[in-house]
GROMACS .gro file of C-alpha atoms in nm:
model
  346
    1MET     CA    1   0.737  -0.662  33.199
    2PRO     CA    2   1.043  -0.878  33.128
    3ALA     CA    3   1.294  -0.681  32.921
    4ASP     CA    4   1.463  -0.782  32.598
    5PRO     CA    5   1.371  -1.147  32.548
    6THR     CA    6   1.680  -1.335  32.437
    7PRO     CA    7   1.691  -1.476  32.084
    8GLU     CA    8   1.735  -1.827  32.227
    9LEU     CA    9   1.368  -1.830  32.333
   10VAL     CA   10   1.151  -2.004  32.078
   11PRO     CA   11   0.988  -1.736  31.858
   12GLN     CA   12   0.642  -1.791  32.007
   13ALA     CA   13   0.769  -1.742  32.362
   14ALA     CA   14   0.976  -1.435  32.274
   15SER     CA   15   0.679  -1.272  32.102
   16TRP     CA   16   0.447  -1.365  32.388
   17LEU     CA   17   0.686  -1.224  32.646
   18ARG     CA   18   0.675  -0.885  32.474
   19ARG     CA   19   0.298  -0.874  32.422
   20ARG     CA   20   0.148  -1.060  32.718
   21SER     CA   21   0.358  -0.942  33.014
   22TRP     CA   22   0.243  -0.635  33.203
   23SER     CA   23   0.274  -0.450  33.530
   24ALA     CA   24  -0.021  -0.400  33.764
   25ALA     CA   25   0.029  -0.025  33.716
   26ASP     CA   26  -0.048  -0.058  33.344
   27ARG     CA   27  -0.419  -0.079  33.424
   28PRO     CA   28  -0.531   0.186  33.676
   29VAL     CA   29  -0.817   0.081  33.899
   30HIS     CA   30  -1.062   0.328  33.741
   31THR     CA   31  -0.996   0.158  33.407
   32LEU     CA   32  -1.077  -0.181  33.560
   33LEU     CA   33  -1.399  -0.052  33.715
   34GLU     CA   34  -1.514   0.091  33.382
   35ALA     CA   35  -1.436  -0.238  33.208
   36LYS     CA   36  -1.615  -0.433  33.481
   37ARG     CA   37  -1.930  -0.222  33.448
   38ALA     CA   38  -1.925  -0.258  33.071
   39ALA     CA   39  -1.881  -0.636  33.092
   40GLY     CA   40  -2.183  -0.690  33.316
   41ARG     CA   41  -2.216  -1.048  33.435
   42ALA     CA   42  -1.901  -1.149  33.243
   43GLY     CA   43  -1.702  -0.913  33.466
   44SER     CA   44  -1.807  -1.068  33.798
   45VAL     CA   45  -1.505  -1.163  34.012
   46SER     CA   46  -1.474  -1.431  34.280
   47VAL     CA   47  -1.162  -1.446  34.498
   48VAL     CA   48  -1.082  -1.788  34.647
   49LEU     CA   49  -0.830  -1.858  34.923
   50PRO     CA   50  -0.748  -2.227  34.974
   51ALA     CA   51  -0.643  -2.257  35.338
   52LEU     CA   52  -0.488  -2.518  35.566
   53ASP     CA   53  -0.367  -2.400  35.908
   54GLU     CA   54  -0.316  -2.038  35.801
   55GLU     CA   55  -0.462  -1.864  36.107
   56ALA     CA   56  -0.164  -1.627  36.126
   57THR     CA   57  -0.211  -1.476  35.779
   58VAL     CA   58  -0.555  -1.548  35.633
   59GLY     CA   59  -0.734  -1.275  35.831
   60ASP     CA   60  -0.508  -0.994  35.707
   61ILE     CA   61  -0.553  -1.104  35.345
   62VAL     CA   62  -0.931  -1.120  35.379
   63ARG     CA   63  -0.949  -0.780  35.550
   64THR     CA   64  -0.736  -0.619  35.278
   65VAL     CA   65  -0.945  -0.762  34.994
   66ARG     CA   66  -1.272  -0.663  35.162
   67ARG     CA   67  -1.158  -0.312  35.252
   68ASP     CA   68  -0.976  -0.218  34.932
   69LEU     CA   69  -1.148  -0.421  34.659
   70MET     CA   70  -1.503  -0.470  34.784
   71GLU     CA   71  -1.589  -0.170  35.006
   72ARG     CA   72  -1.369   0.113  34.877
   73LEU     CA   73  -1.375  -0.012  34.518
   74PRO     CA   74  -1.640  -0.256  34.394
   75LEU     CA   75  -1.400  -0.474  34.197
   76VAL     CA   76  -1.449  -0.809  34.376
   77ASP     CA   77  -1.799  -0.952  34.409
   78GLU     CA   78  -1.731  -1.256  34.623
   79LEU     CA   79  -1.462  -1.363  34.872
   80VAL     CA   80  -1.452  -1.729  34.975
   81VAL     CA   81  -1.207  -1.917  35.196
   82VAL     CA   82  -1.216  -2.294  35.144
   83ASP     CA   83  -1.079  -2.463  35.456
   84SER     CA   84  -0.929  -2.803  35.383
   85GLY     CA   85  -0.925  -2.932  35.739
   86SER     CA   86  -0.735  -2.681  35.949
   87ALA     CA   87  -0.653  -2.779  36.306
   88ASP     CA   88  -0.602  -2.418  36.413
   89GLY     CA   89  -0.831  -2.114  36.405
   90THR     CA   90  -0.810  -2.055  36.029
   91ALA     CA   91  -1.185  -2.076  35.969
   92ALA     CA   92  -1.270  -1.848  36.259
   93ALA     CA   93  -1.007  -1.591  36.161
   94ALA     CA   94  -1.127  -1.584  35.801
   95ALA     CA   95  -1.493  -1.550  35.900
   96ALA     CA   96  -1.418  -1.275  36.152
   97ALA     CA   97  -1.233  -1.081  35.883
   98GLY     CA   98  -1.532  -1.098  35.649
   99ALA     CA   99  -1.492  -1.402  35.423
  100ARG     CA  100  -1.750  -1.666  35.352
  101VAL     CA  101  -1.589  -1.983  35.483
  102VAL     CA  102  -1.674  -2.323  35.337
  103HIS     CA  103  -1.521  -2.650  35.449
  104ARG     CA  104  -1.382  -2.865  35.171
  105ASP     CA  105  -1.578  -3.175  35.283
  106GLU     CA  106  -1.908  -2.988  35.261
  107ILE     CA  107  -1.862  -2.940  34.887
  108LEU     CA  108  -1.976  -3.231  34.669
  109PRO     CA  109  -2.000  -3.468  34.968
  110ARG     CA  110  -2.080  -3.772  34.752
  111VAL     CA  111  -1.716  -3.764  34.629
  112PRO     CA  112  -1.471  -3.837  34.915
  113ALA     CA  113  -1.221  -3.553  34.934
  114ALA     CA  114  -0.858  -3.616  34.849
  115PRO     CA  115  -0.584  -3.427  35.031
  116GLY     CA  116  -0.414  -3.146  34.846
  117LYS     CA  117  -0.446  -2.790  34.728
  118GLY     CA  118  -0.570  -2.882  34.382
  119GLU     CA  119  -0.866  -3.066  34.532
  120VAL     CA  120  -0.970  -2.749  34.716
  121LEU     CA  121  -0.937  -2.530  34.405
  122TRP     CA  122  -1.143  -2.774  34.200
  123ARG     CA  123  -1.422  -2.791  34.457
  124SER     CA  124  -1.424  -2.412  34.492
  125LEU     CA  125  -1.579  -2.384  34.146
  126LEU     CA  126  -1.895  -2.538  34.294
  127VAL     CA  127  -1.935  -2.272  34.565
  128THR     CA  128  -1.845  -1.957  34.371
  129ARG     CA  129  -2.042  -1.763  34.112
  130GLY     CA  130  -1.802  -1.520  33.944
  131GLU     CA  131  -1.721  -1.554  33.576
  132ILE     CA  132  -1.363  -1.461  33.666
  133VAL     CA  133  -1.210  -1.673  33.943
  134CYS     CA  134  -0.900  -1.547  34.123
  135PHE     CA  135  -0.696  -1.786  34.340
  136ILE     CA  136  -0.477  -1.641  34.616
  137ASP     CA  137  -0.262  -1.846  34.856
  138ALA     CA  138  -0.356  -1.791  35.220
  139ASP     CA  139  -0.001  -1.780  35.360
  140LEU     CA  140   0.099  -1.442  35.214
  141ARG     CA  141   0.238  -1.172  35.443
  142GLU     CA  142   0.241  -0.796  35.374
  143PHE     CA  143  -0.041  -0.863  35.129
  144ASP     CA  144  -0.093  -0.606  34.854
  145PRO     CA  145  -0.437  -0.578  34.687
  146ALA     CA  146  -0.252  -0.554  34.354
  147PHE     CA  147  -0.213  -0.931  34.379
  148VAL     CA  148  -0.584  -0.943  34.296
  149SER     CA  149  -0.647  -0.629  34.090
  150GLY     CA  150  -0.331  -0.682  33.886
  151ILE     CA  151  -0.416  -1.030  33.766
  152VAL     CA  152  -0.788  -0.979  33.706
  153GLY     CA  153  -0.711  -0.662  33.508
  154PRO     CA  154  -0.628  -0.826  33.173
  155LEU     CA  155  -0.933  -1.051  33.201
  156LEU     CA  156  -1.158  -0.747  33.245
  157THR     CA  157  -1.001  -0.539  32.969
  158ASP     CA  158  -0.902  -0.795  32.704
  159PRO     CA  159  -1.157  -1.057  32.592
  160GLY     CA  160  -0.881  -1.261  32.430
  161VAL     CA  161  -0.709  -1.335  32.763
  162GLN     CA  162  -0.820  -1.650  32.945
  163LEU     CA  163  -0.565  -1.704  33.225
  164VAL     CA  164  -0.328  -1.463  33.403
  165LYS     CA  165  -0.044  -1.555  33.639
  166ALA     CA  166   0.114  -1.315  33.886
  167MET     CA  167   0.489  -1.262  33.860
  168TYR     CA  168   0.700  -1.122  34.141
  169ASP     CA  169   1.023  -1.146  34.339
  170ARG     CA  170   1.033  -1.429  34.594
  171PRO     CA  171   1.290  -1.352  34.863
  172LEU     CA  172   1.395  -1.643  35.084
  173GLU     CA  173   1.364  -1.538  35.448
  174VAL     CA  174   1.539  -1.773  35.691
  175THR     CA  175   1.576  -1.754  36.068
  176PRO     CA  176   1.895  -1.940  36.166
  177SER     CA  177   1.838  -2.211  36.426
  178ASP     CA  178   2.116  -2.067  36.644
  179SER     CA  179   1.974  -1.714  36.641
  180ALA     CA  180   1.855  -1.637  36.993
  181ALA     CA  181   1.718  -1.302  36.880
  182GLY     CA  182   1.522  -1.455  36.593
  183ASP     CA  183   1.713  -1.252  36.334
  184THR     CA  184   1.610  -1.328  35.978
  185ALA     CA  185   1.849  -1.364  35.688
  186VAL     CA  186   1.708  -1.261  35.350
  187VAL     CA  187   1.823  -1.401  35.016
  188PRO     CA  188   1.665  -1.157  34.765
  189SER     CA  189   1.584  -1.412  34.494
  190GLY     CA  190   1.627  -1.734  34.692
  191GLY     CA  191   1.262  -1.837  34.699
  192GLY     CA  192   1.091  -2.053  34.441
  193ARG     CA  193   1.340  -2.337  34.471
  194VAL     CA  194   1.108  -2.601  34.324
  195THR     CA  195   1.033  -2.364  34.036
  196GLU     CA  196   1.399  -2.324  33.948
  197LEU     CA  197   1.506  -2.683  34.007
  198VAL     CA  198   1.206  -2.875  33.869
  199ALA     CA  199   0.925  -2.681  33.704
  200ARG     CA  200   1.126  -2.440  33.492
  201PRO     CA  201   1.352  -2.710  33.345
  202LEU     CA  202   1.049  -2.928  33.264
  203LEU     CA  203   0.861  -2.645  33.095
  204ASN     CA  204   1.164  -2.522  32.902
  205LEU     CA  205   1.248  -2.869  32.776
  206HIS     CA  206   0.901  -2.998  32.691
  207TRP     CA  207   0.675  -2.692  32.660
  208PRO     CA  208   0.917  -2.418  32.549
  209GLU     CA  209   0.627  -2.190  32.457
  210LEU     CA  210   0.577  -2.147  32.834
  211ALA     CA  211   0.940  -2.052  32.901
  212GLY     CA  212   0.843  -1.686  32.940
  213PHE     CA  213   0.648  -1.738  33.262
  214VAL     CA  214   0.844  -1.588  33.550
  215GLN     CA  215   0.648  -1.773  33.822
  216PRO     CA  216   0.485  -2.078  33.662
  217LEU     CA  217   0.415  -2.239  34.001
  218GLY     CA  218   0.287  -1.923  34.170
  219GLY     CA  219  -0.038  -1.969  34.361
  220GLU     CA  220  -0.179  -1.632  34.255
  221TYR     CA  221  -0.361  -1.649  33.923
  222ALA     CA  222  -0.697  -1.567  33.773
  223ALA     CA  223  -0.888  -1.730  33.491
  224ARG     CA  224  -1.223  -1.730  33.320
  225ARG     CA  225  -1.464  -1.982  33.465
  226SER     CA  226  -1.538  -2.098  33.112
  227LEU     CA  227  -1.177  -2.219  33.089
  228LEU     CA  228  -1.138  -2.359  33.440
  229GLU     CA  229  -1.449  -2.571  33.411
  230ARG     CA  230  -1.296  -2.748  33.109
  231LEU     CA  231  -0.962  -2.834  33.269
  232PRO     CA  232  -0.868  -3.134  33.485
  233PHE     CA  233  -0.728  -3.036  33.826
  234PRO     CA  234  -0.441  -3.236  33.975
  235THR     CA  235  -0.537  -3.270  34.340
  236GLY     CA  236  -0.195  -3.195  34.489
  237TYR     CA  237   0.103  -2.967  34.439
  238GLY     CA  238   0.103  -3.029  34.063
  239VAL     CA  239  -0.212  -2.823  34.012
  240GLU     CA  240  -0.035  -2.504  33.898
  241LEU     CA  241   0.184  -2.676  33.640
  242GLY     CA  242  -0.104  -2.896  33.525
  243LEU     CA  243  -0.343  -2.605  33.475
  244LEU     CA  244  -0.081  -2.402  33.290
  245VAL     CA  245   0.010  -2.683  33.049
  246ASP     CA  246  -0.353  -2.782  32.994
  247ALA     CA  247  -0.456  -2.421  32.937
  248LEU     CA  248  -0.186  -2.395  32.670
  249GLU     CA  249  -0.323  -2.705  32.500
  250THR     CA  250  -0.685  -2.586  32.533
  251VAL     CA  251  -0.680  -2.216  32.442
  252GLY     CA  252  -0.330  -2.152  32.307
  253LEU     CA  253  -0.039  -1.941  32.422
  254ASP     CA  254  -0.184  -1.604  32.324
  255ALA     CA  255  -0.475  -1.651  32.568
  256LEU     CA  256  -0.228  -1.666  32.859
  257ALA     CA  257  -0.062  -1.367  33.027
  258GLN     CA  258   0.133  -1.254  33.334
  259VAL     CA  259   0.136  -0.939  33.546
  260ASP     CA  260   0.413  -0.803  33.770
  261VAL     CA  261   0.274  -0.738  34.119
  262GLY     CA  262   0.598  -0.671  34.308
  263VAL     CA  263   0.722  -0.893  34.592
  264ARG     CA  264   0.570  -1.204  34.746
  265HIS     CA  265   0.635  -1.269  35.115
  266HIS     CA  266   0.522  -1.606  35.246
  267ARG     CA  267   0.608  -1.904  35.463
  268HIS     CA  268   0.883  -2.130  35.326
  269GLN     CA  269   0.876  -2.507  35.357
  270ASP     CA  270   1.156  -2.737  35.465
  271GLY     CA  271   1.366  -2.949  35.231
  272GLN     CA  272   1.165  -3.269  35.268
  273ALA     CA  273   0.837  -3.089  35.197
  274LEU     CA  274   0.996  -2.936  34.889
  275GLY     CA  275   1.108  -3.283  34.781
  276ARG     CA  276   0.752  -3.411  34.801
  277MET     CA  277   0.631  -3.111  34.607
  278ALA     CA  278   0.896  -3.164  34.339
  279ALA     CA  279   0.805  -3.531  34.297
  280THR     CA  280   0.437  -3.448  34.258
  281ILE     CA  281   0.510  -3.179  34.001
  282TYR     CA  282   0.739  -3.412  33.808
  283ARG     CA  283   0.471  -3.679  33.798
  284THR     CA  284   0.213  -3.425  33.685
  285ALA     CA  285   0.440  -3.335  33.394
  286LEU     CA  286   0.496  -3.702  33.309
  287GLU     CA  287   0.121  -3.764  33.301
  288ARG     CA  288   0.080  -3.488  33.046
  289LEU     CA  289   0.374  -3.601  32.838
  290ASP     CA  290   0.231  -3.953  32.831
  291ARG     CA  291  -0.119  -3.831  32.752
  292THR     CA  292   0.008  -3.645  32.446
  293HIS     CA  293   0.258  -3.916  32.346
  294ARG     CA  294   0.552  -3.683  32.407
  295LEU     CA  295   0.766  -3.900  32.633
  296LYS     CA  296   1.020  -3.981  32.366
  297ALA     CA  297   1.306  -3.732  32.393
  298SER     CA  298   1.338  -3.662  32.023
  299ALA     CA  299   1.460  -3.335  31.879
  300ASP     CA  300   1.111  -3.199  31.816
  301LEU     CA  301   0.988  -3.273  32.169
  302VAL     CA  302   1.276  -3.143  32.376
  303HIS     CA  303   1.397  -2.783  32.360
  304PRO     CA  304   1.750  -2.801  32.510
  305LEU     CA  305   1.758  -2.446  32.651
  306LEU     CA  306   1.668  -2.306  32.992
  307THR     CA  307   1.545  -1.948  33.031
  308GLN     CA  308   1.564  -1.793  33.378
  309PHE     CA  309   1.473  -1.446  33.506
  310THR     CA  310   1.635  -1.184  33.729
  311ARG     CA  311   1.504  -0.844  33.835
  312ASP     CA  312   1.712  -0.553  33.704
  313PRO     CA  313   1.784  -0.333  34.009
  314GLU     CA  314   1.771  -0.012  33.803
  315THR     CA  315   1.479  -0.064  33.564
  316ARG     CA  316   1.293  -0.303  33.799
  317GLU     CA  317   1.207  -0.512  33.497
  318PHE     CA  318   1.256  -0.887  33.474
  319THR     CA  319   1.541  -0.980  33.241
  320ALA     CA  320   1.557  -1.317  33.066
  321HIS     CA  321   1.880  -1.517  33.055
  322THR     CA  322   1.895  -1.832  32.845
  323HIS     CA  323   2.143  -2.115  32.894
  324PRO     CA  324   2.200  -2.441  32.703
  325VAL     CA  325   2.096  -2.763  32.875
  326THR     CA  326   2.369  -3.007  32.779
  327ALA     CA  327   2.316  -3.381  32.747
  328LEU     CA  328   2.658  -3.484  32.619
  329GLU     CA  329   2.759  -3.835  32.724
  330ARG     CA  330   3.089  -4.014  32.676
  331PRO     CA  331   3.080  -4.378  32.564
  332PRO     CA  332   3.195  -4.658  32.793
  333MET     CA  333   3.570  -4.641  32.803
  334HIS     CA  334   3.611  -5.000  32.683
  335THR     CA  335   3.466  -4.894  32.346
  336VAL     CA  336   3.735  -4.632  32.292
  337PRO     CA  337   4.006  -4.776  32.063
  338GLU     CA  338   4.288  -4.598  32.243
  339TYR     CA  339   4.180  -4.754  32.568
  340ALA     CA  340   4.110  -5.100  32.434
  341GLY     CA  341   4.464  -5.128  32.294
  342ARG     CA  342   4.632  -5.000  32.605
  343HIS     CA  343   4.811  -5.242  32.834
  344LEU     CA  344   4.711  -5.173  33.194
  345PRO     CA  345   4.960  -5.282  33.459
  346CYS     CA  346   4.833  -5.478  33.754
   0.00000   0.00000   0.00000
């Protein structure tokens, strides 16, 4: 869990960070299985992979979930890949690995499908049955089953928890264009650029209670169906921020949690794609600010601090660092008396 929340965090966020942040190892699998059996129907788990042209990775993820969390351990009841129009062999690879594959356009056909990940997640609620729904991105490499077991754990063992996000390191892995050998350069914490440049500032400024989330835009999270079915789903890249903010408004901060699952390896997008993602996320935030009449930047609506996280190399815990977000402006120079009275030579 993140260590030593800084005093600059709002009190709610600092308290939440201590109480609602865990490691996947905090709940051994046998504990989860006991809790699942005791919960009965309420402990049923559906895993959903939204997929678009992920032939290279989706099969390995499906095989790992089936082998480790359905066959060896009966933790997951249902594994569904929702294909949103792949042009490659995504659907075939997922089916061959053991998933039930459903095409996005086959779900609720009377409503024309919109492009975007959020559309797929929303429609997936119609073709799954579990009372706990776990979303996993289909582009993950070196997939660890803890990405699933870790984030469903609190939902199985704590009835007060409604939504759980995964937290992890996101290394940026880049192959230089001039590398004939295909060598990859790794920036240990260079991933999550849209998180650091757009989402985290927005959340810290306007929803400071959520400042303790290490990966607010992460695509790996689990929630109770009873919550998801009450939330609007932005159809595009804004779905993660939208669901997080709306869950806060609907069930409160203490019903939200996060679990450390290690390291996330995945495909990185180019700068223009990140720009489109950032714009969509910004608009999603604006829609929510407007809906709740919070657009005015008054003192009670803007928290001028930014909390960021780094992994301590010795303790392996996430450490919070808080910085002021300055908004100091100087007046137009012609209003400054010393300037107005000064004779300027030609």
